Amino acid sequence: SLCCCLGVSAADNAVNKAQGRRWDGTQNKWVVDNLEEEAEDVKNLPRDDDDILKVSKEEEETSAAGAGGATVKDTEYYDALGVPTDAPESKIKKAYYVQARKWHPDKNQSEEAKIKFQDIGE
């Protein structure tokens, strides 16, 4: 005989899958993938390091001009990425991608790069 919890879990699993959701073990929740939105985000990613550095400089200027954001206790990570605290997840991911490529030790051998790369990786 099966446990009643297993039945609920299986039913929940079936319902969520029928609704087009998948379990994201990283976030520990059911998510809906929006492939059109993700494809648009990928199209907007820089093609190479020169594009990344240009995008990074433009975003730093934009961020400095419109600094605002939600109230957050610890803004260290947001500051390291150069995004406001109320930035959407897609902008945070893009900023991480740009900063990681910019400061990666294989691309930038300076001591500053080592520190910045560790800061954004935490």
mmCIF file of N, CA, C and O in Angstrom, residues 17-61:
data_model
loop_
_atom_site.group_PDB
_atom_site.id
_atom_site.type_symbol
_atom_site.label_atom_id
_atom_site.label_comp_id
_atom_site.label_asym_id
_atom_site.label_seq_id
_atom_site.Cartn_x
_atom_site.Cartn_y
_atom_site.Cartn_z
ATOM 1 N N LYS A 17 2.790 19.460 -14.327
ATOM 2 C CA LYS A 17 3.307 19.136 -15.658
ATOM 3 C C LYS A 17 2.244 19.391 -16.720
ATOM 4 O O LYS A 17 2.549 19.880 -17.806
ATOM 5 N N ALA A 18 0.985 19.071 -16.412
ATOM 6 C CA ALA A 18 -0.106 19.318 -17.358
ATOM 7 C C ALA A 18 -0.280 20.821 -17.606
ATOM 8 O O ALA A 18 -0.704 21.232 -18.682
ATOM 9 N N GLN A 19 0.064 21.646 -16.643
ATOM 10 C CA GLN A 19 -0.039 23.092 -16.781
ATOM 11 C C GLN A 19 1.219 23.708 -17.406
ATOM 12 O O GLN A 19 1.357 24.913 -17.469
ATOM 13 N N GLY A 20 2.137 22.855 -17.857
ATOM 14 C CA GLY A 20 3.335 23.338 -18.533
ATOM 15 C C GLY A 20 4.442 23.779 -17.599
ATOM 16 O O GLY A 20 5.354 24.491 -18.002
ATOM 17 N N ARG A 21 4.382 23.354 -16.364
ATOM 18 C CA ARG A 21 5.412 23.732 -15.396
ATOM 19 C C ARG A 21 6.424 22.613 -15.251
ATOM 20 O O ARG A 21 6.148 21.465 -15.561
ATOM 21 N N ARG A 22 7.603 22.977 -14.765
ATOM 22 C CA ARG A 22 8.621 21.989 -14.429
ATOM 23 C C ARG A 22 9.204 22.352 -13.073
ATOM 24 O O ARG A 22 9.191 23.508 -12.669
ATOM 25 N N TRP A 23 9.697 21.350 -12.382
ATOM 26 C CA TRP A 23 10.294 21.566 -11.069
ATOM 27 C C TRP A 23 11.718 22.072 -11.243
ATOM 28 O O TRP A 23 12.531 21.466 -11.931
ATOM 29 N N ASP A 24 12.025 23.211 -10.632
ATOM 30 C CA ASP A 24 13.379 23.756 -10.656
ATOM 31 C C ASP A 24 13.999 23.469 -9.302
ATOM 32 O O ASP A 24 13.644 24.093 -8.303
ATOM 33 N N GLY A 25 14.919 22.514 -9.275
ATOM 34 C CA GLY A 25 15.554 22.102 -8.023
ATOM 35 C C GLY A 25 16.420 23.192 -7.420
ATOM 36 O O GLY A 25 16.635 23.224 -6.210
ATOM 37 N N THR A 26 16.922 24.112 -8.240
ATOM 38 C CA THR A 26 17.745 25.200 -7.728
ATOM 39 C C THR A 26 16.904 26.184 -6.932
ATOM 40 O O THR A 26 17.293 26.642 -5.862
ATOM 41 N N GLN A 27 15.722 26.515 -7.482
ATOM 42 C CA GLN A 27 14.832 27.463 -6.806
ATOM 43 C C GLN A 27 13.867 26.778 -5.848
ATOM 44 O O GLN A 27 13.164 27.433 -5.094
ATOM 45 N N ASN A 28 13.799 25.451 -5.923
ATOM 46 C CA ASN A 28 12.869 24.650 -5.122
ATOM 47 C C ASN A 28 11.424 25.099 -5.295
ATOM 48 O O ASN A 28 10.695 25.298 -4.323
ATOM 49 N N LYS A 29 11.033 25.260 -6.572
ATOM 50 C CA LYS A 29 9.647 25.608 -6.858
ATOM 51 C C LYS A 29 9.322 25.235 -8.303
ATOM 52 O O LYS A 29 10.217 24.997 -9.116
ATOM 53 N N TRP A 30 8.021 25.187 -8.611
ATOM 54 C CA TRP A 30 7.566 24.931 -9.963
ATOM 55 C C TRP A 30 7.718 26.216 -10.764
ATOM 56 O O TRP A 30 7.393 27.300 -10.292
ATOM 57 N N VAL A 31 8.231 26.112 -11.981
ATOM 58 C CA VAL A 31 8.437 27.279 -12.832
ATOM 59 C C VAL A 31 7.854 27.014 -14.216
ATOM 60 O O VAL A 31 7.689 25.869 -14.628
ATOM 61 N N VAL A 32 7.533 28.096 -14.906
ATOM 62 C CA VAL A 32 7.083 28.025 -16.289
ATOM 63 C C VAL A 32 8.187 28.647 -17.127
ATOM 64 O O VAL A 32 8.586 29.785 -16.893
ATOM 65 N N ASP A 33 8.697 27.899 -18.076
ATOM 66 C CA ASP A 33 9.735 28.428 -18.951
ATOM 67 C C ASP A 33 9.081 29.247 -20.058
ATOM 68 O O ASP A 33 8.116 28.814 -20.681
ATOM 69 N N ASN A 34 9.604 30.440 -20.266
ATOM 70 C CA ASN A 34 9.128 31.296 -21.338
ATOM 71 C C ASN A 34 10.234 31.337 -22.383
ATOM 72 O O ASN A 34 11.149 32.153 -22.304
ATOM 73 N N LEU A 35 10.159 30.445 -23.352
ATOM 74 C CA LEU A 35 11.237 30.300 -24.320
ATOM 75 C C LEU A 35 11.388 31.524 -25.211
ATOM 76 O O LEU A 35 12.503 31.872 -25.597
ATOM 77 N N GLU A 36 10.266 32.208 -25.527
ATOM 78 C CA GLU A 36 10.379 33.420 -26.347
ATOM 79 C C GLU A 36 11.169 34.491 -25.601
ATOM 80 O O GLU A 36 12.039 35.148 -26.172
ATOM 81 N N GLU A 37 10.875 34.658 -24.314
ATOM 82 C CA GLU A 37 11.583 35.660 -23.502
ATOM 83 C C GLU A 37 13.068 35.291 -23.373
ATOM 84 O O GLU A 37 13.941 36.151 -23.508
ATOM 85 N N GLU A 38 13.339 34.019 -23.143
ATOM 86 C CA GLU A 38 14.728 33.592 -23.018
ATOM 87 C C GLU A 38 15.479 33.746 -24.340
ATOM 88 O O GLU A 38 16.641 34.132 -24.360
ATOM 89 N N ALA A 39 14.804 33.459 -25.459
ATOM 90 C CA ALA A 39 15.440 33.626 -26.774
ATOM 91 C C ALA A 39 15.767 35.095 -27.016
ATOM 92 O O ALA A 39 16.833 35.427 -27.545
ATOM 93 N N GLU A 40 14.870 35.988 -26.613
ATOM 94 C CA GLU A 40 15.120 37.426 -26.751
ATOM 95 C C GLU A 40 16.300 37.844 -25.887
ATOM 96 O O GLU A 40 17.147 38.621 -26.326
ATOM 97 N N ASP A 41 16.381 37.316 -24.677
ATOM 98 C CA ASP A 41 17.519 37.619 -23.793
ATOM 99 C C ASP A 41 18.834 37.145 -24.413
ATOM 100 O O ASP A 41 19.844 37.842 -24.354
ATOM 101 N N VAL A 42 18.815 35.959 -25.016
ATOM 102 C CA VAL A 42 20.022 35.424 -25.630
ATOM 103 C C VAL A 42 20.432 36.282 -26.827
ATOM 104 O O VAL A 42 21.616 36.549 -27.031
ATOM 105 N N LYS A 43 19.453 36.739 -27.611
ATOM 106 C CA LYS A 43 19.766 37.606 -28.753
ATOM 107 C C LYS A 43 20.440 38.891 -28.307
ATOM 108 O O LYS A 43 21.259 39.446 -29.026
ATOM 109 N N ASN A 44 20.089 39.358 -27.106
ATOM 110 C CA ASN A 44 20.639 40.613 -26.605
ATOM 111 C C ASN A 44 21.984 40.454 -25.908
ATOM 112 O O ASN A 44 22.577 41.444 -25.500
ATOM 113 N N LEU A 45 22.451 39.217 -25.746
ATOM 114 C CA LEU A 45 23.748 39.006 -25.107
ATOM 115 C C LEU A 45 24.865 39.457 -26.040
ATOM 116 O O LEU A 45 24.778 39.291 -27.257
ATOM 117 N N PRO A 46 25.915 40.022 -25.482
ATOM 118 C CA PRO A 46 27.056 40.429 -26.309
ATOM 119 C C PRO A 46 27.674 39.226 -27.016
ATOM 120 O O PRO A 46 27.690 38.125 -26.483
ATOM 121 N N ARG A 47 28.184 39.456 -28.209
ATOM 122 C CA ARG A 47 28.761 38.378 -29.018
ATOM 123 C C ARG A 47 30.193 38.041 -28.628
ATOM 124 O O ARG A 47 30.630 36.920 -28.740
ATOM 125 N N ASP A 48 30.955 39.035 -28.195
ATOM 126 C CA ASP A 48 32.348 38.793 -27.834
ATOM 127 C C ASP A 48 32.766 39.758 -26.731
ATOM 128 O O ASP A 48 31.963 40.548 -26.250
ATOM 129 N N ASP A 49 34.026 39.695 -26.346
ATOM 130 C CA ASP A 49 34.492 40.498 -25.225
ATOM 131 C C ASP A 49 34.436 41.993 -25.500
ATOM 132 O O ASP A 49 34.172 42.781 -24.604
ATOM 133 N N ASP A 50 34.684 42.402 -26.750
ATOM 134 C CA ASP A 50 34.598 43.829 -27.067
ATOM 135 C C ASP A 50 33.179 44.336 -26.851
ATOM 136 O O ASP A 50 32.973 45.414 -26.300
ATOM 137 N N ASP A 51 32.186 43.540 -27.291
ATOM 138 C CA ASP A 51 30.792 43.913 -27.065
ATOM 139 C C ASP A 51 30.469 43.950 -25.578
ATOM 140 O O ASP A 51 29.741 44.813 -25.106
ATOM 141 N N ILE A 52 31.014 43.003 -24.828
ATOM 142 C CA ILE A 52 30.750 42.942 -23.385
ATOM 143 C C ILE A 52 31.265 44.192 -22.694
ATOM 144 O O ILE A 52 30.578 44.793 -21.881
ATOM 145 N N LEU A 53 32.473 44.594 -23.020
ATOM 146 C CA LEU A 53 33.039 45.779 -22.382
ATOM 147 C C LEU A 53 32.254 47.025 -22.752
ATOM 148 O O LEU A 53 32.041 47.906 -21.919
ATOM 149 N N LYS A 54 31.770 47.117 -23.991
ATOM 150 C CA LYS A 54 30.960 48.255 -24.422
ATOM 151 C C LYS A 54 29.632 48.267 -23.654
ATOM 152 O O LYS A 54 29.219 49.288 -23.127
ATOM 153 N N VAL A 55 28.957 47.109 -23.584
ATOM 154 C CA VAL A 55 27.687 46.995 -22.871
ATOM 155 C C VAL A 55 27.885 47.323 -21.398
ATOM 156 O O VAL A 55 27.099 48.048 -20.796
ATOM 157 N N SER A 56 28.953 46.814 -20.812
ATOM 158 C CA SER A 56 29.233 47.054 -19.404
ATOM 159 C C SER A 56 29.389 48.547 -19.126
ATOM 160 O O SER A 56 28.851 49.072 -18.164
ATOM 161 N N LYS A 57 30.130 49.247 -19.972
ATOM 162 C CA LYS A 57 30.349 50.682 -19.795
ATOM 163 C C LYS A 57 29.032 51.437 -19.923
ATOM 164 O O LYS A 57 28.727 52.319 -19.115
ATOM 165 N N GLU A 58 28.209 51.079 -20.919
ATOM 166 C CA GLU A 58 26.913 51.731 -21.113
ATOM 167 C C GLU A 58 26.002 51.493 -19.906
ATOM 168 O O GLU A 58 25.324 52.402 -19.449
ATOM 169 N N GLU A 59 26.002 50.267 -19.381
ATOM 170 C CA GLU A 59 25.144 49.953 -18.239
ATOM 171 C C GLU A 59 25.620 50.662 -16.977
ATOM 172 O O GLU A 59 24.808 51.071 -16.151
ATOM 173 N N GLU A 60 26.923 50.816 -16.803
ATOM 174 C CA GLU A 60 27.442 51.555 -15.652
ATOM 175 C C GLU A 60 26.984 53.005 -15.710
ATOM 176 O O GLU A 60 26.579 53.580 -14.692
ATOM 177 N N GLU A 61 27.036 53.599 -16.892
ATOM 178 C CA GLU A 61 26.591 54.978 -17.055
ATOM 179 C C GLU A 61 25.100 55.110 -16.789
ATOM 180 O O GLU A 61 24.655 56.021 -16.109
#
